[in-house]
Amino acid sequence: MTEMGALLEADQLLVGYGGAPVCGAVSVSVQAGEILGVVGVNGAGKSTVVQTIAGRQPALGGEARISGIAVDRDAVHFRRQVAAVFDDDLFFPSLSVAEHLLLVARGHSLEYPEESVRAELDFFGLTDRAAAVPDALSSGQRRRLLLAAGFIRPASLLILDEPEQRLDPVMRDSLAERITAHAAAGGAAVLVTHDPSLLVRTATSCLLIKDEVELVTADQGAAYIAGI
Amino acid sequence: MRESDNGVRHGAVRAGTGSTLSRDIVAFTRRNSRSYNRARTSFGEVFADIYTSVLAFGCLAAIAVSFVLAMRDEVAGQDPTQGGLLPGNSFQLPSSVLWALLTYAALTGILTVSRRLGPIAVTGAQGTWWLPLPLDRTPMVRPTFLRRMIWVGVGSVLGYFAFSLVTALNLSATGHALAAGTFGAASVGVLGIAAMLQLSVRNPRSLRALSALVLVPLALLPGFAPDPWAFALALLAAVGMVVVVFRRAGQVRGSELIRGGAVSGHAGASVFFLDTNELMRSLAGEPRPMAANRAAALYAMPARSPHLGLVKADVAAFLRLQPPLTVPALWLVACLALMLADVGLSVPVQLAFVVIAGCVVASGMGTVARRTALLPELDAMLPLSPAQVRASRMLMPAVALGLWMTVLSGAVVLLGRGGLPLILVGALAGVGMGAGTVRGASRPAADWTVPPVDTPFGPVPRTQLSALLRGLDVTIAAMLPLLLALYIGQATTLILLMQAVVTGVVILVVLYSRPTAAGQR
């Protein structure tokens, strides 16, 4: 079942490894302005679901579409539409924090890349570390750099896999505002999280990943995470 | 380059579109990385690096040249119809056929390894930061592919020049150069074939079979030296492949680029640290889906004891993870071809080749042992002694190598050498080699911080050699009685007894050896 104007549609999407599904089939639709939370216990398959939606691994069955076009990480259209932030701790060892962001800003043809970089450095509290190489950063700062790279570029769909990891509470609050602002500006987001507070503050609906995947409200998802 | 307060170097990347912007992004990354590295590298460090590299290269070149010239003299001084492990054998393989077969094997090796390494690939950082950009990927992947082509081309030319010096005694210097150039061009063409395989989404069996077929004429071309048309043909094929691949390099799927880069990085680090186990792990590839359910019935059967349970698990893992039999079969054929060829290689050289083949095949049988060596804690959780665990792990390599050596020695017997007991000697040697496989799998990383030990022959890096040769020592020791039988051409009762004792001893050594310094078994 597809809906007109949906940024993300998944229809009986089956994900897993070596031909074996890790959870039930996912069917969901995310419109512009919506934020879909994804929750579940460890090993339930949350990251596998978003990795498949992000085109990082093939689906076992069903299909996922971004703006009506099948997921293909190699298509320029897909790369332009989707920004995905996973826990990839991979950086150019000799490029500074600012240069990493400038690379992304220029690669997406931003009109004022230097200014955008400065703004992101400021938002993510990295201005003082702008000239540092990634090896000189703490793990939390490297996480901030990855998030900054995800937010600096234009994207209709933002995919975030546990973005709260290694962030302090203040940064988590700022992140929640930023995600909400992205949706308010006409984008959509898929947010995998173990943080009930972040989920309730941002998500408009929530996928509960288990043997039978359920679409629930953000409050129900938060209660599930909290074990209530 | 002007740098602002926040570390952004202005003007480093020009605005542009498509390929132009992609090229700018690549240039920006390279330029800034280079300037960062240069700012932190002193002249003294650069000088020391260059000095040690030149010195090491000079030493290697001197060793290689003297080895090649010695081999050339060895071949030149031998009567092709006399000597060897199978003297007076009625069936003789023409040397030209043997050299063509070896050339084909070399090209197949280049195709296989380059396919594992990509050959079109990106590093982890490039995969994370470049590939998601909505730009043409061609400028991002071409430079690495070009560098690989140059390295493969130059390496192949040098390698084949040495090979030609030994195998084509009647050729002039120009002839050797043309033969080497032909092989170098053919190698670059093979790299292009590997890239074409990478471009096909599914990489079907028929396409791989076609590639294997295309290698046949390429392997024959160097044999036509000094005729320049063979060189011209190989060059034409290489240029054609390169042009096609260069045009389509940006179409390789991102996941494939990242996979190739990950394998390349893993293999490169293994070579840097001289860690053959890691190298084998890096090049092992994914388990074949068709092997995923092998021995399922055996594994499902109830085990009467923990030891039998482990044996079942090791047997199932071996059958599922072991690479195809192609490599052991090729080494077997190569050993027999070398023995049968009318080349005139002396017995010691032929025996040395059998030892090398045995060590390579034995090393290839250690997939399960190498994987489990990464997590010794898992075995420690079992209610079994380390010796029982090693015995279980040794079982399948011992059976497989016993079979391999039985076929090799059986073929020698069929060709009229050694007598029937040689087959038993071979089988026993194979069992001992299986023990060497398990010992080699837990080889510790060489500690290069330990200084060499002074000996009457000069300083010897004893600790490092001991680490590097762990496993090979037992494998070669297990083969010694067999080699003696091949040397004298007869497997006497004494040799059979000696083989049984040596095999027994090496098994006991492996079963009861103490853990290594690295904490591994």
XYZ file of C-alpha atoms in Angstrom:
749
model
C 0.000 0.000 0.000
C 1.489 3.363 -0.957
C 0.393 6.857 -0.179
C 0.712 9.935 -2.348
C 3.456 12.298 -1.292
C 5.091 9.956 1.224
C 8.809 10.535 1.645
C 9.376 7.010 2.882
C 7.248 3.988 2.156
C 8.036 0.467 3.235
C 5.804 -2.334 2.051
C 6.254 -5.743 3.719
C 9.957 -4.941 3.987
C 11.817 -7.984 5.297
C 15.330 -7.437 6.651
C 18.025 -9.761 7.933
C 21.273 -11.557 7.228
C 22.119 -14.629 5.186
C 18.513 -15.039 4.077
C 17.191 -15.153 7.662
C 14.900 -12.307 8.773
C 15.746 -10.701 12.114
C 12.253 -9.336 12.746
C 8.798 -9.211 11.258
C 7.988 -7.472 7.969
C 7.876 -3.674 8.119
C 5.094 -1.705 6.451
C 5.088 2.007 7.136
C 4.694 5.352 5.456
C 6.358 8.597 6.546
C 5.129 11.925 5.184
C 6.970 15.226 5.060
C 6.922 16.788 8.516
C 6.781 13.436 10.315
C 9.359 11.760 12.506
C 9.231 7.994 12.821
C 10.773 6.544 15.958
C 12.160 3.011 15.843
C 12.468 1.142 19.131
C 13.063 -2.396 20.322
C 15.228 -4.435 22.622
C 18.881 -5.105 21.830
C 19.170 -7.386 18.810
C 15.548 -6.864 17.783
C 16.640 -5.589 14.367
C 16.199 -1.803 14.667
C 19.524 -0.953 13.084
C 19.045 -3.631 10.429
C 15.733 -2.035 9.455
C 17.226 1.441 9.061
C 20.376 0.082 7.399
C 18.097 -1.508 4.804
C 16.060 1.664 4.382
C 19.333 3.565 3.957
C 20.370 1.105 1.226
C 23.320 -0.201 3.191
C 22.184 -3.784 2.906
C 19.786 -5.556 0.589
C 16.251 -6.334 1.668
C 15.249 -9.990 1.970
C 11.778 -9.202 0.700
C 9.252 -6.453 0.114
C 10.488 -3.024 -0.813
C 11.274 0.438 0.480
C 10.848 3.620 -1.533
C 12.121 7.134 -0.995
C 9.885 9.747 -2.652
C 8.402 6.978 -4.743
C 11.729 5.655 -6.037
C 13.145 2.310 -4.917
C 15.997 2.521 -2.421
C 19.355 2.562 -4.219
C 22.278 4.021 -2.337
C 24.219 4.401 -5.576
C 21.630 6.564 -7.316
C 22.464 10.276 -7.257
C 18.807 11.055 -6.556
C 18.914 8.889 -3.426
C 22.193 10.394 -2.231
C 20.728 13.850 -2.626
C 17.510 13.018 -0.751
C 18.740 10.891 2.143
C 21.151 11.830 4.915
C 22.058 8.910 7.153
C 24.068 9.065 10.369
C 25.253 5.726 11.704
C 27.948 4.982 14.218
C 30.711 4.978 11.583
C 33.901 5.983 13.327
C 35.703 6.514 10.028
C 37.423 9.800 9.230
C 40.232 11.123 7.079
C 43.090 11.093 9.592
C 44.720 14.227 8.176
C 41.636 16.385 7.664
C 40.446 18.695 10.405
C 36.917 18.771 11.803
C 36.080 21.863 9.762
C 37.563 20.379 6.600
C 35.394 17.279 6.959
C 32.309 19.472 7.132
C 33.497 21.723 4.315
C 33.935 18.655 2.143
C 30.296 17.677 2.704
C 29.037 21.252 2.269
C 30.870 21.704 -1.019
C 29.961 18.216 -2.210
C 26.293 19.164 -1.807
C 26.882 22.498 -3.542
C 25.767 24.675 -0.606
C 25.674 28.321 -1.518
C 27.750 29.519 1.426
C 29.695 26.484 2.564
C 32.124 28.223 4.925
C 29.289 29.978 6.716
C 27.320 26.735 6.972
C 30.349 25.005 8.440
C 30.756 27.722 11.023
C 27.087 27.476 11.949
C 27.262 23.700 12.435
C 30.491 23.940 14.401
C 28.801 26.424 16.641
C 25.619 24.391 17.048
C 27.462 21.193 17.891
C 29.953 22.911 20.185
C 32.961 22.111 18.022
C 34.182 25.612 17.209
C 37.159 25.297 19.535
C 38.062 21.949 17.977
C 37.550 23.020 14.352
C 41.213 22.715 13.458
C 41.708 19.417 15.286
C 41.996 16.106 13.437
C 39.510 13.350 14.414
C 42.117 11.364 16.370
C 42.435 14.333 18.735
C 38.703 14.342 19.529
C 36.835 12.532 22.255
C 34.315 9.883 21.198
C 31.465 12.286 21.995
C 33.028 14.994 19.847
C 33.466 12.558 16.980
C 29.779 11.708 17.340
C 28.949 15.416 17.161
C 31.048 15.712 14.000
C 29.100 12.871 12.363
C 25.803 14.492 13.337
C 26.998 17.865 12.050
C 27.855 16.211 8.736
C 24.342 14.771 8.601
C 22.659 18.094 9.322
C 24.847 20.435 7.252
C 23.647 18.998 3.971
C 20.171 19.328 2.464
C 18.059 16.187 2.725
C 14.391 15.297 2.657
C 14.810 12.177 4.760
C 17.111 12.043 7.742
C 18.015 8.611 9.116
C 19.584 8.613 12.576
C 20.742 5.435 14.303
C 20.883 6.025 18.062
C 22.164 9.603 17.676
C 22.000 10.149 21.446
C 24.872 7.754 22.058
C 27.872 9.408 23.770
C 26.127 12.813 23.857
C 25.698 14.801 27.059
C 22.135 15.782 28.173
C 22.448 19.360 26.910
C 23.483 18.173 23.468
C 20.631 15.644 23.470
C 18.183 18.480 24.068
C 19.698 20.498 21.229
C 19.593 17.451 18.997
C 15.891 16.943 19.718
C 15.218 20.549 18.721
C 17.255 20.139 15.561
C 15.403 17.004 14.497
C 12.064 18.674 15.132
C 13.186 21.721 13.168
C 14.170 19.487 10.240
C 10.636 18.046 10.159
C 9.062 21.463 10.594
C 10.987 22.656 7.538
C 9.309 19.981 5.400
C 11.664 17.084 5.894
C 11.093 13.727 7.556
C 13.212 11.620 9.873
C 13.618 8.026 10.969
C 15.057 7.893 14.457
C 16.337 4.742 16.152
C 16.685 5.444 19.844
C 16.880 3.966 23.324
C 16.119 7.349 24.895
C 12.417 7.673 25.897
C 12.764 11.420 26.397
C 14.239 11.993 22.926
C 11.546 9.793 21.413
C 8.651 11.593 23.091
C 10.077 15.016 22.252
C 10.522 14.278 18.565
C 8.601 11.316 17.160
C 5.144 11.572 15.645
C 4.794 7.792 15.489
C 6.875 4.804 16.441
C 7.753 1.385 15.050
C 8.063 -1.306 17.675
C 10.520 -3.837 16.258
C 9.965 -7.446 17.309
C 8.709 -10.647 15.740
C 5.527 -8.816 14.750
C 6.408 -5.195 13.971
C 3.824 -2.746 15.337
C 3.167 0.913 14.622
C 2.443 2.646 17.941
C 2.420 6.166 19.338
C 5.601 7.808 20.597
C 4.316 7.537 24.186
C 3.721 3.815 23.799
C 7.184 3.427 22.282
C 8.751 5.343 25.168
C 6.896 3.172 27.655
C 8.207 0.074 25.886
C 11.798 1.378 26.095
C 11.350 2.203 29.766
C 9.973 -1.275 30.406
C 6.660 0.002 31.664
C 46.709 28.455 1.670
C 44.807 30.813 3.908
C 43.366 29.329 7.064
C 40.663 30.956 9.114
C 40.221 30.758 12.876
C 37.943 27.775 12.692
C 40.312 25.689 10.573
C 38.539 26.132 7.230
C 41.051 26.675 4.460
C 39.279 29.087 2.145
C 39.320 28.515 -1.571
C 40.448 24.933 -1.101
C 37.465 23.593 -3.037
C 36.076 25.422 -6.003
C 32.399 25.438 -6.705
C 31.489 23.202 -9.612
C 29.151 20.491 -10.752
C 29.261 16.751 -11.430
C 32.677 15.428 -12.367
C 34.414 18.767 -11.898
C 33.200 19.129 -8.342
C 33.999 15.488 -7.670
C 37.570 16.047 -8.892
C 37.802 19.141 -6.719
C 36.642 17.209 -3.655
C 39.288 14.531 -4.268
C 41.989 17.144 -4.853
C 40.896 19.041 -1.736
C 41.170 15.921 0.419
C 44.554 14.966 -0.997
C 45.999 18.476 -0.819
C 44.949 19.130 2.755
C 46.008 15.684 3.946
C 49.405 16.186 2.312
C 49.900 19.618 3.813
C 48.907 18.305 7.263
C 51.344 15.398 7.006
C 54.166 17.575 5.671
C 53.720 20.055 8.490
C 54.285 17.240 10.968
C 57.155 15.429 9.245
C 60.755 16.494 9.776
C 63.519 16.271 7.187
C 65.301 13.727 9.373
C 62.296 11.401 9.383
C 61.916 11.649 5.620
C 65.619 10.987 5.135
C 65.518 7.969 7.461
C 62.475 6.580 5.641
C 64.046 7.002 2.217
C 67.392 5.635 3.392
C 65.914 2.483 4.960
C 63.592 1.931 1.989
C 66.404 2.232 -0.544
C 68.642 -0.001 1.573
C 65.934 -2.635 2.002
C 65.075 -2.519 -1.693
C 68.753 -2.804 -2.611
C 69.224 -5.837 -0.356
C 66.086 -7.499 -1.736
C 67.146 -6.773 -5.307
C 70.636 -8.203 -4.692
C 69.176 -11.381 -3.156
C 66.654 -11.736 -5.989
C 69.226 -11.182 -8.735
C 71.722 -13.656 -7.258
C 68.923 -16.216 -6.764
C 67.715 -15.837 -10.351
C 71.232 -16.094 -11.780
C 71.943 -19.166 -9.644
C 68.717 -20.764 -10.866
C 69.623 -19.907 -14.467
C 73.040 -21.565 -14.063
C 71.345 -24.549 -12.424
C 68.949 -25.006 -15.351
C 71.671 -24.349 -17.926
C 73.974 -26.954 -16.376
C 71.389 -29.770 -16.263
C 70.612 -32.385 -18.867
C 66.831 -32.183 -19.371
C 66.571 -35.926 -19.927
C 68.476 -36.887 -16.787
C 67.971 -36.409 -13.060
C 64.847 -35.147 -11.344
C 62.487 -37.005 -9.044
C 61.166 -39.169 -11.895
C 64.247 -40.084 -13.952
C 63.795 -42.156 -17.078
C 60.053 -41.658 -17.118
C 58.607 -42.308 -20.569
C 56.067 -39.493 -20.345
C 57.703 -36.092 -20.326
C 55.940 -32.762 -20.330
C 57.503 -30.267 -22.776
C 58.965 -27.355 -20.850
C 57.087 -24.843 -23.027
C 53.800 -26.378 -21.840
C 54.920 -26.174 -18.206
C 55.897 -22.499 -18.532
C 52.586 -21.700 -20.223
C 50.727 -23.483 -17.423
C 52.670 -21.558 -14.781
C 51.992 -18.287 -16.617
C 48.294 -19.152 -16.717
C 48.381 -19.956 -12.992
C 50.077 -16.611 -12.301
C 47.446 -14.707 -14.289
C 44.696 -16.641 -12.521
C 46.298 -15.684 -9.206
C 46.369 -12.000 -10.233
C 42.704 -12.210 -11.275
C 41.642 -13.900 -8.031
C 43.584 -11.640 -5.676
C 42.720 -8.432 -7.531
C 39.041 -9.415 -7.464
C 39.273 -9.890 -3.707
C 40.945 -6.497 -3.331
C 38.487 -4.740 -5.597
C 40.338 -3.892 -7.805
C 38.329 -0.653 -7.850
C 38.013 0.307 -4.187
C 37.806 3.115 -1.660
C 39.130 3.315 1.881
C 36.774 3.355 4.864
C 37.030 7.146 5.219
C 36.454 7.685 1.503
C 33.449 5.366 1.651
C 31.973 7.343 4.545
C 32.695 10.866 3.338
C 32.910 10.729 -0.453
C 30.432 8.100 -1.575
C 27.268 9.672 -0.034
C 27.911 12.888 -1.983
C 25.572 13.297 -4.976
C 28.477 13.448 -7.409
C 30.041 11.391 -10.176
C 32.200 8.802 -8.419
C 34.581 8.243 -11.321
C 37.190 10.831 -10.213
C 37.006 9.346 -6.704
C 37.947 5.805 -7.715
C 40.173 6.274 -10.763
C 43.417 7.347 -8.993
C 43.559 4.254 -6.764
C 42.773 1.976 -9.689
C 45.448 3.678 -11.789
C 48.029 3.225 -9.016
C 47.112 -0.438 -8.750
C 47.499 -0.901 -12.486
C 50.951 0.669 -12.393
C 52.044 -1.483 -9.451
C 50.705 -4.670 -11.006
C 52.217 -3.793 -14.376
C 55.678 -2.956 -13.006
C 55.668 -5.921 -10.611
C 54.617 -8.303 -13.361
C 57.297 -7.018 -15.743
C 60.036 -7.448 -13.120
C 58.737 -10.848 -12.013
C 58.402 -12.209 -15.516
C 61.819 -10.841 -16.523
C 63.347 -13.014 -13.779
C 61.153 -15.949 -14.810
C 62.158 -15.517 -18.447
C 65.866 -15.412 -17.541
C 65.514 -18.840 -15.911
C 63.160 -20.499 -18.352
C 64.197 -19.105 -21.745
C 67.959 -19.528 -21.891
C 68.203 -18.849 -25.615
C 66.535 -15.426 -25.559
C 68.480 -12.186 -25.931
C 68.097 -9.303 -23.484
C 65.577 -7.704 -25.866
C 63.679 -10.970 -26.035
C 63.459 -11.179 -22.246
C 62.329 -7.548 -22.118
C 59.639 -8.192 -24.745
C 58.422 -11.312 -22.934
C 58.311 -9.411 -19.647
C 56.524 -6.481 -21.282
C 53.991 -8.866 -22.818
C 53.278 -10.443 -19.455
C 53.081 -7.009 -17.793
C 50.523 -5.855 -20.363
C 48.606 -9.114 -19.951
C 48.550 -8.587 -16.170
C 47.137 -5.095 -16.582
C 44.529 -6.570 -18.921
C 43.671 -9.150 -16.238
C 43.226 -6.347 -13.733
C 40.805 -4.802 -16.214
C 38.927 -8.121 -16.425
C 38.696 -8.179 -12.620
C 37.261 -4.653 -12.719
C 34.714 -5.722 -15.337
C 33.663 -8.590 -13.060
C 33.253 -6.021 -10.304
C 30.972 -3.967 -12.548
C 28.609 -6.869 -13.113
C 26.066 -6.861 -10.315
C 25.767 -10.570 -9.715
C 29.135 -11.849 -10.953
C 27.624 -15.079 -12.314
C 29.502 -18.310 -12.723
C 29.344 -18.106 -16.527
C 31.092 -14.720 -16.488
C 33.864 -16.091 -14.287
C 34.218 -19.103 -16.573
C 34.492 -16.758 -19.551
C 37.219 -14.809 -17.741
C 39.148 -18.021 -17.114
C 38.880 -18.755 -20.827
C 40.106 -15.299 -21.825
C 43.235 -15.864 -19.726
C 44.337 -18.739 -21.986
C 45.481 -16.618 -24.956
C 46.903 -14.025 -22.577
C 48.996 -16.747 -20.897
C 50.268 -18.013 -24.257
C 51.367 -14.606 -25.554
C 54.625 -14.212 -23.530
C 55.795 -17.548 -24.941
C 55.934 -16.018 -28.416
C 58.699 -13.595 -27.437
C 60.827 -12.174 -29.033
C 58.142 -11.695 -31.711
C 56.988 -8.087 -31.182
C 53.437 -8.792 -32.401
C 52.697 -10.748 -29.225
C 53.717 -7.719 -27.175
C 51.652 -5.450 -29.420
C 48.625 -7.728 -29.054
C 48.923 -7.848 -25.251
C 49.391 -4.087 -25.128
C 46.335 -3.577 -27.301
C 44.247 -5.842 -25.065
C 45.471 -4.016 -21.947
C 44.795 -0.542 -23.370
C 41.340 -1.642 -24.565
C 40.425 -2.998 -21.155
C 41.781 0.056 -19.362
C 39.821 2.464 -21.577
C 36.565 0.552 -21.042
C 37.074 0.234 -17.285
C 38.163 3.852 -16.858
C 34.957 5.011 -18.507
C 32.780 2.865 -16.249
C 34.790 2.954 -13.006
C 32.267 5.242 -11.345
C 29.462 2.733 -11.886
C 30.818 0.142 -9.440
C 28.356 -0.219 -6.577
C 29.242 1.602 -3.367
C 29.013 -1.546 -1.238
C 31.471 -3.272 -3.582
C 33.875 -0.302 -3.424
C 33.778 -0.350 0.368
C 34.188 -4.141 0.517
C 37.241 -3.984 -1.758
C 38.727 -1.180 0.317
C 38.174 -3.047 3.575
C 39.851 -6.196 2.235
C 42.716 -4.130 0.787
C 43.273 -2.338 4.095
C 43.181 -5.587 6.053
C 45.547 -7.323 3.621
C 47.900 -4.324 3.502
C 48.172 -4.197 7.296
C 48.814 -7.960 7.381
C 51.660 -7.629 4.886
C 53.115 -4.682 6.785
C 53.199 -6.721 9.999
C 54.272 -9.902 8.147
C 51.261 -11.694 9.622
C 50.352 -14.498 7.238
C 47.381 -15.637 9.328
C 45.787 -12.207 9.065
C 46.589 -12.140 5.358
C 44.777 -15.451 4.875
C 41.847 -14.169 6.936
C 41.652 -10.982 4.886
C 41.636 -12.825 1.560
C 39.369 -15.653 2.688
C 36.193 -14.037 1.388
C 32.663 -14.797 2.450
C 31.607 -18.404 3.113
C 29.861 -19.880 0.087
C 26.067 -20.018 0.525
C 25.980 -23.499 -1.035
C 28.202 -24.779 1.800
C 26.141 -23.211 4.583
C 24.139 -26.350 5.387
C 26.835 -28.960 4.975
C 27.035 -31.583 7.725
C 23.757 -30.344 9.181
C 22.639 -33.938 9.863
C 25.930 -34.728 11.598
C 25.702 -31.578 13.678
C 22.118 -32.341 14.691
C 23.040 -35.778 16.056
C 23.309 -35.885 19.857
C 26.879 -35.924 21.182
C 27.772 -38.415 23.882
C 30.529 -36.259 25.340
C 31.783 -32.665 25.165
C 34.770 -33.814 23.114
C 32.573 -35.515 20.526
C 30.387 -32.406 20.452
C 33.421 -30.264 19.674
C 34.606 -32.714 17.030
C 31.212 -32.499 15.323
C 31.325 -28.706 15.450
C 34.845 -28.616 14.006
C 33.937 -31.050 11.225
C 30.840 -29.026 10.306
C 32.766 -25.736 10.433
C 35.534 -27.163 8.241
C 33.086 -28.398 5.621
C 31.222 -25.096 5.594
C 34.080 -22.602 5.736
C 36.822 -24.306 3.753
C 37.471 -22.610 0.394
C 36.993 -24.639 -2.819
C 39.422 -27.455 -3.630
C 40.775 -25.586 -6.651
C 43.914 -24.281 -4.950
C 45.086 -27.631 -3.450
C 44.299 -29.310 -6.777
C 46.323 -26.716 -8.706
C 49.325 -27.126 -6.409
C 49.083 -30.891 -6.810
C 49.061 -30.592 -10.597
C 51.934 -28.083 -10.440
C 54.065 -30.496 -8.376
C 53.456 -33.352 -10.801
C 53.982 -31.124 -13.847
C 57.318 -29.941 -12.483
C 58.415 -33.526 -11.843
C 57.376 -34.610 -15.344
C 58.692 -31.617 -17.303
C 61.828 -31.933 -19.424
C 63.239 -28.813 -17.807
C 66.230 -30.290 -16.083
C 65.565 -28.952 -12.605
C 67.667 -30.787 -10.032
C 66.173 -33.007 -7.336
C 66.734 -30.466 -4.510
C 64.913 -27.756 -6.483
C 61.987 -30.092 -7.198
C 61.877 -31.135 -3.548
C 61.929 -27.479 -2.521
C 58.913 -26.915 -4.753
C 57.090 -29.847 -3.117
C 57.852 -28.320 0.314
C 56.518 -24.920 -0.768
C 53.388 -26.526 -2.235
C 52.867 -28.547 0.941
C 53.237 -25.479 3.171
C 50.846 -23.393 1.054
C 48.197 -26.123 0.928
C 48.603 -26.835 4.654
C 48.202 -23.150 5.402
C 45.022 -23.057 3.301
C 43.493 -25.865 5.371
C 43.610 -23.801 8.550
C 40.512 -21.629 8.031
C 38.647 -22.969 11.071
C 41.754 -23.036 13.251
C 42.591 -19.438 12.307
C 39.079 -18.230 13.076
C 38.885 -19.980 16.435
C 42.402 -18.766 17.320
C 40.948 -15.252 17.409
C 38.774 -16.188 20.398
C 40.672 -18.640 22.609
C 38.226 -17.764 25.403
C 35.524 -19.749 23.616
C 37.548 -22.960 23.773
C 38.505 -22.203 27.365
C 34.811 -22.289 28.283
C 34.553 -25.956 27.276
C 35.100 -28.648 29.920
C 38.019 -29.964 27.862
C 41.780 -29.763 28.155
C 43.653 -27.613 25.587
C 45.117 -30.818 24.137
C 41.641 -32.248 23.525
C 40.562 -29.023 21.839
C 43.641 -29.019 19.597
C 43.103 -32.687 18.751
C 39.570 -31.914 17.618
C 40.712 -28.919 15.569
C 43.493 -30.949 13.998
C 41.224 -33.736 12.797
C 39.888 -32.328 9.536
C 43.112 -30.617 8.359
C 44.942 -33.891 9.065
C 42.400 -35.892 7.074
C 42.401 -33.402 4.178
C 46.183 -33.107 4.021
C 46.565 -36.856 4.446
C 44.354 -37.229 1.391
C 46.289 -34.595 -0.547
C 49.630 -36.234 0.185
C 48.188 -39.665 -0.591
C 47.158 -38.484 -4.043
C 50.560 -36.845 -4.623
C 52.601 -39.832 -3.481
C 50.159 -42.207 -5.228
C 50.735 -40.357 -8.493
C 54.488 -40.644 -8.009
C 54.088 -44.386 -7.388
C 51.945 -44.709 -10.526
C 54.727 -43.026 -12.462
C 57.055 -45.800 -11.304
C 58.896 -44.329 -8.350
C 58.988 -45.151 -4.656
C 56.945 -48.337 -4.383
C 53.607 -48.809 -2.674
C 54.863 -47.932 0.852
C 55.425 -44.382 -0.430
C 51.657 -43.881 -0.390
C 51.539 -44.732 3.304
C 54.520 -42.477 3.987
C 52.709 -39.653 2.149
C 49.487 -40.188 4.087
C 51.328 -40.120 7.408
C 53.220 -36.988 6.376
C 49.892 -35.321 5.547
C 48.558 -36.121 9.024
C 51.620 -34.464 10.554
C 51.151 -31.448 8.285
C 47.616 -31.161 9.668
C 49.172 -30.673 13.103
C 51.364 -27.932 11.614
C 48.245 -26.196 10.306
C 46.782 -25.926 13.812
C 50.108 -24.755 15.246
C 50.460 -22.123 12.517
C 46.932 -20.820 13.110
C 47.863 -19.644 16.599
C 51.065 -17.965 15.427
C 51.638 -14.870 17.608
C 52.368 -11.493 16.070
C 56.119 -10.937 15.730
C 57.428 -8.539 18.364
C 59.770 -6.250 16.439
C 60.818 -4.396 19.574
C 62.935 -7.342 20.771
C 66.560 -6.855 19.650
C 68.328 -9.545 17.578
C 70.561 -12.067 19.366
C 74.306 -12.038 18.643
C 75.548 -15.305 17.125
C 78.852 -16.353 15.483
C 77.086 -15.660 12.151
C 76.030 -12.178 13.158
C 72.859 -10.810 14.786
C 69.819 -13.050 14.338
C 66.236 -11.876 15.084
C 65.496 -15.120 16.920
C 62.230 -14.072 18.580
C 60.785 -12.768 15.338
C 61.905 -15.791 13.308
C 60.454 -18.097 15.936
C 57.097 -16.309 15.653
C 57.120 -16.161 11.854
C 58.057 -19.818 11.428
C 55.634 -21.202 14.000
C 53.608 -23.881 12.262
C 55.866 -24.030 9.218
C 58.494 -25.711 11.407
C 56.194 -28.610 12.221
C 54.792 -28.822 8.683
C 58.255 -29.082 7.152
C 59.442 -31.506 9.860
C 56.476 -33.752 9.097
C 57.479 -33.838 5.421
C 61.169 -34.690 5.937
C 60.916 -38.525 5.818
C 58.718 -38.290 2.712
C 61.221 -35.962 1.068
C 63.978 -38.443 1.911
C 61.957 -41.232 0.290
C 61.416 -39.115 -2.825
C 65.115 -38.235 -2.888
C 66.368 -41.828 -2.773
C 63.435 -43.005 -4.895
C 62.291 -45.681 -2.488
C 60.134 -45.824 0.622
C 61.942 -48.345 2.765
C 60.540 -49.835 5.950
C 62.963 -47.675 7.910
C 61.637 -44.513 6.241
C 58.066 -45.625 6.880
C 58.935 -46.173 10.532
C 60.721 -42.820 10.637
C 57.684 -41.099 9.136
C 55.384 -42.704 11.712
C 57.644 -41.561 14.551
C 58.041 -38.011 13.185
C 54.289 -37.665 12.635
C 53.610 -38.945 16.138
C 56.148 -36.560 17.637
C 54.871 -33.474 15.811
C 51.301 -34.290 16.839
C 52.369 -34.601 20.467
C 54.356 -31.364 20.215
C 51.313 -29.514 18.896
C 48.932 -31.094 21.397
C 51.042 -30.362 24.441
C 52.962 -27.201 23.472
C 52.683 -24.361 25.983
C 50.715 -21.229 25.242
C 52.584 -18.527 23.339
C 53.568 -15.185 24.803
C 50.581 -13.579 23.076
C 48.323 -15.639 25.225
C 47.238 -17.765 22.341
C 47.524 -21.499 22.257
